[in-house]
Amino acid sequence: MSEDRRLDVLRAIVEDYVATKEPVGSRALVERHSLGVSPATIRNDMAALEEGGYIAQPHTSAGRVPTDKGYRLFVDQLSTVKPLSSPERRAIGTFLETAQDLDDVVDRAVRLIAQLTQQVAVVQYPSLRRSALRHVELVPVGLRHLLVVLITDTGRVEQRTLELGTDLDESVVARLRTRLNVSAAGRRLSELPVALGELTDGFAPADQVLVNAVVAVVEETLAQESEERVVLAGTANLARVGSTDVRSIGPVLEALEEQVVLLRLFSEMAEDHAAVAVRIGRETQHDGLVETSFVTTGYGDEGGGSVARIGSIGPLRMDYPGTMSAVRAVARYLTRILAQ
């Protein structure tokens, strides 16, 4: 049979199954799609697809449903990710651009993905391991307390208060602030030890106590806050009628609670060459997620890389083009906002 026609038949089966939640028969394909061939030819094509493992018959006298292999071929044949409509893009931009800080941005993004896809949304916090320092602020608070504020290029803000044994000299604080930002701003976490180690040069011995104390609190803060974490929203969508096999909800929820599972998937999928990566069923390599698919993309670096990932987890029978489009669109807005 024609390879192109086989793909057309598979595409029609996937689209109908996603839309109707019912196994698809040859008669339905003839009625709903202009495939340009006879019902007998379509039945032959379906038989060949079934033999190849791309579709399966759930029970006798039923139509056919896509298998993991069939979904994979369908996704791989998507030449482009369909764009969102102009109203949808405007709504995303307005919703995210009014966020107050990084926590608010992440919270809004994960809720937005869940709403757009009606599935489980997952957003990875920008990691300090992949972020760079944008600015360090030193604010005297009283005579012997110094507020150290770290701001990363992804919008994370970390604060620590330093208690000193002697009164602060504001001129020394101002010089240290300048030196810190010249030496450390724009550097990744892995590059900071060398830059911070050279800060004491040029300061009087009496002032080096302050310098060392500030360097220590900066290093400790970055080390403590470098732990990877993810935020979820939309887990209730799993319970919607027809969204997922009821028997699979428990294992899926257990898998979602294990952040290490999600972080592993994010890490592995970051290595995919596709702009939007998709893992289907057993490709997730986790027993609890065999009835789901995971769609992700990176965000946070306008240069083409990423500092974290965003994604959506839903049933195998998901709207792949729509989910991929929503995830990519929100990721692009996140990247733009974090770069401001």
Short mmCIF file of C-alpha atoms in Angstrom, two decimals:
data_model
loop_
_atom_site.label_atom_id
_atom_site.label_comp_id
_atom_site.label_asym_id
_atom_site.label_seq_id
_atom_site.Cartn_x
_atom_site.Cartn_y
_atom_site.Cartn_z
CA MET A 1 0.00 0.00 0.00
CA SER A 2 1.04 3.62 -0.35
CA GLU A 3 3.20 4.86 2.52
CA ASP A 4 1.61 8.32 2.34
CA ARG A 5 -1.89 6.85 2.40
CA ARG A 6 -1.02 4.69 5.39
CA LEU A 7 0.09 7.82 7.24
CA ASP A 8 -3.14 9.57 6.23
CA VAL A 9 -5.20 6.68 7.59
CA LEU A 10 -3.21 6.61 10.84
CA ARG A 11 -3.54 10.36 11.21
CA ALA A 12 -7.30 10.10 10.73
CA ILE A 13 -7.56 7.30 13.30
CA VAL A 14 -5.58 9.29 15.89
CA GLU A 15 -7.60 12.47 15.32
CA ASP A 16 -10.94 10.65 15.51
CA TYR A 17 -9.98 8.65 18.59
CA VAL A 18 -8.81 11.81 20.40
CA ALA A 19 -12.05 13.58 19.46
CA THR A 20 -14.56 10.78 20.13
CA LYS A 21 -12.83 8.61 22.76
CA GLU A 22 -14.18 5.64 20.81
CA PRO A 23 -12.38 3.02 18.70
CA VAL A 24 -12.42 4.03 15.03
CA GLY A 25 -13.82 1.83 12.28
CA SER A 26 -13.35 1.95 8.53
CA ARG A 27 -16.91 3.24 7.95
CA ALA A 28 -16.25 6.24 10.22
CA LEU A 29 -13.05 7.02 8.33
CA VAL A 30 -14.90 6.98 5.00
CA GLU A 31 -17.66 9.26 6.35
CA ARG A 32 -15.43 11.77 8.15
CA HIS A 33 -12.34 11.99 5.95
CA SER A 34 -11.74 12.48 2.25
CA LEU A 35 -9.12 9.79 1.83
CA GLY A 36 -9.87 9.25 -1.84
CA VAL A 37 -10.04 5.47 -1.72
CA SER A 38 -12.69 2.78 -1.29
CA PRO A 39 -13.76 1.38 2.10
CA ALA A 40 -12.15 -1.92 1.12
CA THR A 41 -8.81 -0.19 0.53
CA ILE A 42 -9.05 1.56 3.90
CA ARG A 43 -9.76 -1.78 5.59
CA ASN A 44 -6.65 -3.21 3.92
CA ASP A 45 -4.63 -0.21 5.09
CA MET A 46 -5.93 -0.63 8.65
CA ALA A 47 -5.04 -4.32 8.57
CA ALA A 48 -1.49 -3.43 7.52
CA LEU A 49 -1.24 -0.77 10.23
CA GLU A 50 -2.43 -3.30 12.79
CA GLU A 51 0.10 -5.85 11.59
CA GLY A 52 2.81 -3.21 11.91
CA GLY A 53 1.82 -2.51 15.52
CA TYR A 54 0.55 1.04 14.90
CA ILE A 55 -3.10 0.38 15.80
CA ALA A 56 -4.88 -2.31 17.81
CA GLN A 57 -8.36 -3.74 18.25
CA PRO A 58 -9.38 -3.43 21.93
CA HIS A 59 -11.99 -6.18 21.59
CA THR A 60 -13.76 -8.25 18.93
CA SER A 61 -16.04 -6.35 16.54
CA ALA A 62 -14.62 -3.01 17.72
CA GLY A 63 -12.84 -0.39 15.71
CA ARG A 64 -9.15 0.34 16.11
CA VAL A 65 -7.21 2.55 18.52
CA PRO A 66 -3.66 3.88 18.17
CA THR A 67 -0.84 2.14 20.03
CA ASP A 68 2.18 3.86 21.58
CA LYS A 69 4.01 3.11 18.33
CA GLY A 70 1.18 4.67 16.34
CA TYR A 71 1.14 7.83 18.45
CA ARG A 72 4.92 8.07 18.07
CA LEU A 73 4.70 7.90 14.27
CA PHE A 74 1.86 10.45 14.31
CA VAL A 75 3.89 12.89 16.44
CA ASP A 76 7.05 12.37 14.38
CA GLN A 77 5.12 13.19 11.20
CA LEU A 78 3.93 16.56 12.53
CA SER A 79 5.86 18.93 10.28
CA THR A 80 5.03 22.01 12.32
CA VAL A 81 3.43 22.88 15.63
CA LYS A 82 0.15 24.61 14.90
CA PRO A 83 0.14 28.21 16.15
CA LEU A 84 -2.30 29.48 18.72
CA SER A 85 -4.90 31.99 17.62
CA SER A 86 -4.24 35.72 18.08
CA PRO A 87 -6.76 35.99 20.97
CA GLU A 88 -5.08 33.03 22.71
CA ARG A 89 -1.64 34.60 22.34
CA ARG A 90 -2.86 37.95 23.64
CA ALA A 91 -4.50 36.27 26.63
CA ILE A 92 -1.27 34.42 27.48
CA GLY A 93 0.79 37.59 27.21
CA THR A 94 -1.58 39.66 29.33
CA PHE A 95 -1.86 36.97 32.01
CA LEU A 96 1.89 36.43 32.39
CA GLU A 97 3.12 40.00 31.92
CA THR A 98 1.16 41.25 34.95
CA ALA A 99 3.00 38.85 37.28
CA GLN A 100 4.77 40.51 40.20
CA ASP A 101 7.85 38.31 40.66
CA LEU A 102 9.36 34.97 39.66
CA ASP A 103 7.17 32.93 42.03
CA ASP A 104 4.10 34.63 40.58
CA VAL A 105 5.32 34.05 37.00
CA VAL A 106 5.88 30.32 37.62
CA ASP A 107 2.54 29.95 39.42
CA ARG A 108 0.68 31.68 36.59
CA ALA A 109 2.51 29.69 33.91
CA VAL A 110 1.68 26.30 35.44
CA ARG A 111 -1.98 27.23 35.93
CA LEU A 112 -2.14 28.55 32.37
CA ILE A 113 -0.76 25.33 30.88
CA ALA A 114 -3.27 23.29 32.89
CA GLN A 115 -6.12 25.48 31.69
CA LEU A 116 -5.06 25.45 28.03
CA THR A 117 -4.49 21.70 27.84
CA GLN A 118 -6.96 20.44 30.47
CA GLN A 119 -4.12 18.18 31.61
CA VAL A 120 -1.47 18.19 34.33
CA ALA A 121 1.00 21.05 33.96
CA VAL A 122 4.60 20.89 35.20
CA VAL A 123 7.00 23.83 35.43
CA GLN A 124 10.59 23.49 36.55
CA TYR A 125 11.93 26.44 38.52
CA PRO A 126 14.88 28.18 36.86
CA SER A 127 17.89 26.44 38.34
CA LEU A 128 20.67 28.46 39.93
CA ARG A 129 23.01 25.88 38.46
CA ARG A 130 22.13 27.18 35.00
CA SER A 131 21.36 30.77 35.99
CA ALA A 132 23.74 33.69 36.24
CA LEU A 133 23.90 36.49 38.79
CA ARG A 134 22.37 39.68 37.43
CA HIS A 135 22.94 41.92 40.44
CA VAL A 136 24.05 41.83 44.07
CA GLU A 137 22.70 44.49 46.41
CA LEU A 138 24.09 45.27 49.88
CA VAL A 139 21.79 47.26 52.16
CA PRO A 140 22.92 48.36 55.65
CA VAL A 141 20.18 47.66 58.20
CA GLY A 142 21.22 49.36 61.39
CA LEU A 143 24.84 49.67 62.55
CA ARG A 144 25.82 45.99 62.46
CA HIS A 145 23.41 44.25 60.11
CA LEU A 146 23.74 43.98 56.35
CA LEU A 147 21.01 42.74 53.97
CA VAL A 148 22.48 40.79 51.05
CA VAL A 149 20.15 40.54 48.04
CA LEU A 150 20.97 38.27 45.08
CA ILE A 151 19.10 38.69 41.80
CA THR A 152 19.62 36.16 38.99
CA ASP A 153 19.12 36.59 35.26
CA THR A 154 15.98 34.46 35.51
CA GLY A 155 14.38 36.77 38.07
CA ARG A 156 15.04 34.76 41.23
CA VAL A 157 15.58 36.93 44.29
CA GLU A 158 17.29 35.55 47.40
CA GLN A 159 17.84 37.56 50.61
CA ARG A 160 20.02 36.96 53.64
CA THR A 161 20.77 39.17 56.64
CA LEU A 162 24.35 39.24 57.87
CA GLU A 163 25.17 40.14 61.49
CA LEU A 164 28.61 41.65 61.99
CA GLY A 165 30.83 42.11 65.03
CA THR A 166 31.71 45.74 64.26
CA ASP A 167 29.92 48.82 62.98
CA LEU A 168 29.49 49.08 59.23
CA ASP A 169 31.45 51.60 57.18
CA GLU A 170 29.04 52.60 54.42
CA SER A 171 31.86 53.70 52.11
CA VAL A 172 33.37 50.22 52.34
CA VAL A 173 29.93 48.67 51.74
CA ALA A 174 29.50 50.84 48.63
CA ARG A 175 32.93 49.85 47.27
CA LEU A 176 32.28 46.17 47.99
CA ARG A 177 28.90 46.39 46.25
CA THR A 178 30.57 47.81 43.15
CA ARG A 179 33.37 45.23 43.17
CA LEU A 180 30.87 42.39 43.66
CA ASN A 181 28.81 43.40 40.66
CA VAL A 182 31.84 43.97 38.45
CA SER A 183 33.31 40.60 39.40
CA ALA A 184 30.26 38.38 39.73
CA ALA A 185 27.41 39.82 37.64
CA GLY A 186 26.75 37.74 34.54
CA ARG A 187 28.70 34.72 35.82
CA ARG A 188 27.26 31.23 36.22
CA LEU A 189 27.29 29.48 39.58
CA SER A 190 30.24 27.31 38.55
CA GLU A 191 32.29 30.42 37.69
CA LEU A 192 31.69 32.31 40.94
CA PRO A 193 34.25 30.75 43.32
CA VAL A 194 37.19 32.15 41.38
CA ALA A 195 35.58 35.57 40.93
CA LEU A 196 34.58 35.85 44.58
CA GLY A 197 37.96 34.60 45.77
CA GLU A 198 39.67 37.66 44.30
CA LEU A 199 37.42 40.21 46.02
CA THR A 200 39.60 40.74 49.08
CA ASP A 201 42.38 42.21 46.95
CA GLY A 202 42.41 45.96 47.35
CA PHE A 203 40.65 46.05 50.71
CA ALA A 204 42.42 46.93 53.95
CA PRO A 205 42.97 43.99 56.36
CA ALA A 206 40.36 45.42 58.73
CA ASP A 207 37.76 45.51 55.95
CA GLN A 208 38.49 41.98 54.70
CA VAL A 209 36.42 40.55 57.56
CA LEU A 210 33.34 42.17 56.00
CA VAL A 211 34.35 41.07 52.50
CA ASN A 212 34.86 37.45 53.56
CA ALA A 213 31.57 37.42 55.46
CA VAL A 214 29.65 38.70 52.42
CA VAL A 215 31.39 36.23 50.10
CA ALA A 216 30.55 33.39 52.48
CA VAL A 217 26.86 34.28 52.67
CA VAL A 218 26.66 34.61 48.86
CA GLU A 219 28.22 31.17 48.36
CA GLU A 220 26.07 29.55 51.07
CA THR A 221 22.88 31.07 49.67
CA LEU A 222 23.60 29.87 46.14
CA ALA A 223 24.49 26.39 47.40
CA GLN A 224 21.31 26.13 49.49
CA GLU A 225 18.99 27.41 46.77
CA SER A 226 20.45 25.42 43.88
CA GLU A 227 18.19 22.41 44.53
CA GLU A 228 16.00 21.56 41.57
CA ARG A 229 12.24 21.70 42.04
CA VAL A 230 9.06 21.60 40.02
CA VAL A 231 5.55 23.00 40.42
CA LEU A 232 2.39 21.13 39.40
CA ALA A 233 -1.14 22.21 38.56
CA GLY A 234 -4.20 20.51 37.12
CA THR A 235 -3.87 17.10 38.75
CA ALA A 236 -7.66 17.15 39.16
CA ASN A 237 -7.88 16.99 35.36
CA LEU A 238 -6.84 13.34 35.65
CA ALA A 239 -10.22 12.56 37.21
CA ARG A 240 -12.23 14.06 34.36
CA VAL A 241 -14.43 11.47 32.68
CA GLY A 242 -12.63 9.92 29.76
CA SER A 243 -9.35 11.75 30.27
CA THR A 244 -7.41 8.76 31.57
CA ASP A 245 -8.10 5.10 32.34
CA VAL A 246 -9.40 5.21 35.93
CA ARG A 247 -7.11 2.33 36.88
CA SER A 248 -4.07 4.43 36.00
CA ILE A 249 -4.86 7.53 38.06
CA GLY A 250 -3.34 6.18 41.30
CA PRO A 251 0.03 5.22 39.79
CA VAL A 252 0.15 8.49 37.83
CA LEU A 253 -0.47 10.55 40.97
CA GLU A 254 2.21 8.61 42.83
CA ALA A 255 4.67 9.23 40.00
CA LEU A 256 3.85 12.94 39.94
CA GLU A 257 4.54 13.19 43.67
CA GLU A 258 8.08 11.94 43.07
CA GLN A 259 9.80 15.08 41.87
CA VAL A 260 12.91 13.06 41.10
CA VAL A 261 10.91 11.23 38.39
CA LEU A 262 9.82 14.48 36.75
CA LEU A 263 13.29 16.02 37.04
CA ARG A 264 14.80 12.92 35.43
CA LEU A 265 12.37 13.16 32.55
CA PHE A 266 13.03 16.87 32.14
CA SER A 267 16.76 16.21 32.09
CA GLU A 268 16.52 13.40 29.55
CA MET A 269 14.11 15.26 27.31
CA ALA A 270 16.39 18.31 27.32
CA GLU A 271 18.76 16.20 25.24
CA ASP A 272 16.17 15.71 22.47
CA HIS A 273 16.90 17.76 19.37
CA ALA A 274 13.24 18.63 18.81
CA ALA A 275 12.10 22.08 19.90
CA VAL A 276 9.17 20.40 21.67
CA ALA A 277 10.01 16.94 23.04
CA VAL A 278 7.40 14.20 23.48
CA ARG A 279 7.65 10.95 25.46
CA ILE A 280 4.81 8.49 24.87
CA GLY A 281 3.73 5.71 27.24
CA ARG A 282 6.60 3.36 28.03
CA GLU A 283 9.10 5.84 26.61
CA THR A 284 8.84 7.59 30.00
CA GLN A 285 10.51 4.50 31.51
CA HIS A 286 8.30 4.68 34.59
CA ASP A 287 5.59 2.14 35.35
CA GLY A 288 3.26 4.78 36.79
CA LEU A 289 3.31 6.82 33.58
CA VAL A 290 2.76 4.09 30.97
CA GLU A 291 -0.78 5.39 30.29
CA THR A 292 0.41 8.96 29.78
CA SER A 293 2.43 11.14 27.44
CA PHE A 294 4.75 13.98 28.47
CA VAL A 295 5.22 17.07 26.27
CA THR A 296 7.99 19.51 27.23
CA THR A 297 10.15 22.36 25.97
CA GLY A 298 12.80 24.62 27.48
CA TYR A 299 12.46 28.26 28.49
CA GLY A 300 14.48 31.11 29.91
CA ASP A 301 17.30 31.77 27.41
CA GLU A 302 16.67 33.91 24.32
CA GLY A 303 19.99 32.70 22.92
CA GLY A 304 18.47 29.31 22.11
CA GLY A 305 19.34 27.37 25.28
CA SER A 306 17.23 27.02 28.40
CA VAL A 307 17.54 27.33 32.15
CA ALA A 308 14.52 25.16 32.92
CA ARG A 309 11.66 23.26 31.27
CA ILE A 310 7.89 23.44 31.12
CA GLY A 311 5.51 20.69 30.13
CA SER A 312 2.17 18.93 30.18
CA ILE A 313 1.30 15.35 31.15
CA GLY A 314 -1.89 13.82 29.82
CA PRO A 315 -3.43 10.61 28.56
CA LEU A 316 -2.01 8.75 25.57
CA ARG A 317 -5.17 9.90 23.81
CA MET A 318 -4.22 13.57 24.03
CA ASP A 319 -4.44 16.35 21.47
CA TYR A 320 -0.73 16.28 20.63
CA PRO A 321 -0.67 19.26 18.22
CA GLY A 322 -2.72 21.39 20.63
CA THR A 323 -0.66 20.43 23.69
CA MET A 324 2.64 21.01 21.88
CA SER A 325 1.41 24.41 20.70
CA ALA A 326 0.27 25.50 24.17
CA VAL A 327 3.48 24.38 25.87
CA ARG A 328 5.68 26.11 23.30
CA ALA A 329 3.67 29.35 23.40
CA VAL A 330 3.80 29.67 27.20
CA ALA A 331 7.53 28.83 27.17
CA ARG A 332 8.20 31.63 24.69
CA TYR A 333 6.34 34.17 26.82
CA LEU A 334 8.18 32.98 29.92
CA THR A 335 11.50 33.44 28.14
CA ARG A 336 10.56 36.95 27.05
CA ILE A 337 9.38 37.97 30.53
CA LEU A 338 12.45 36.61 32.34
CA ALA A 339 14.73 38.48 29.93
CA GLN A 340 13.19 41.85 30.87
#
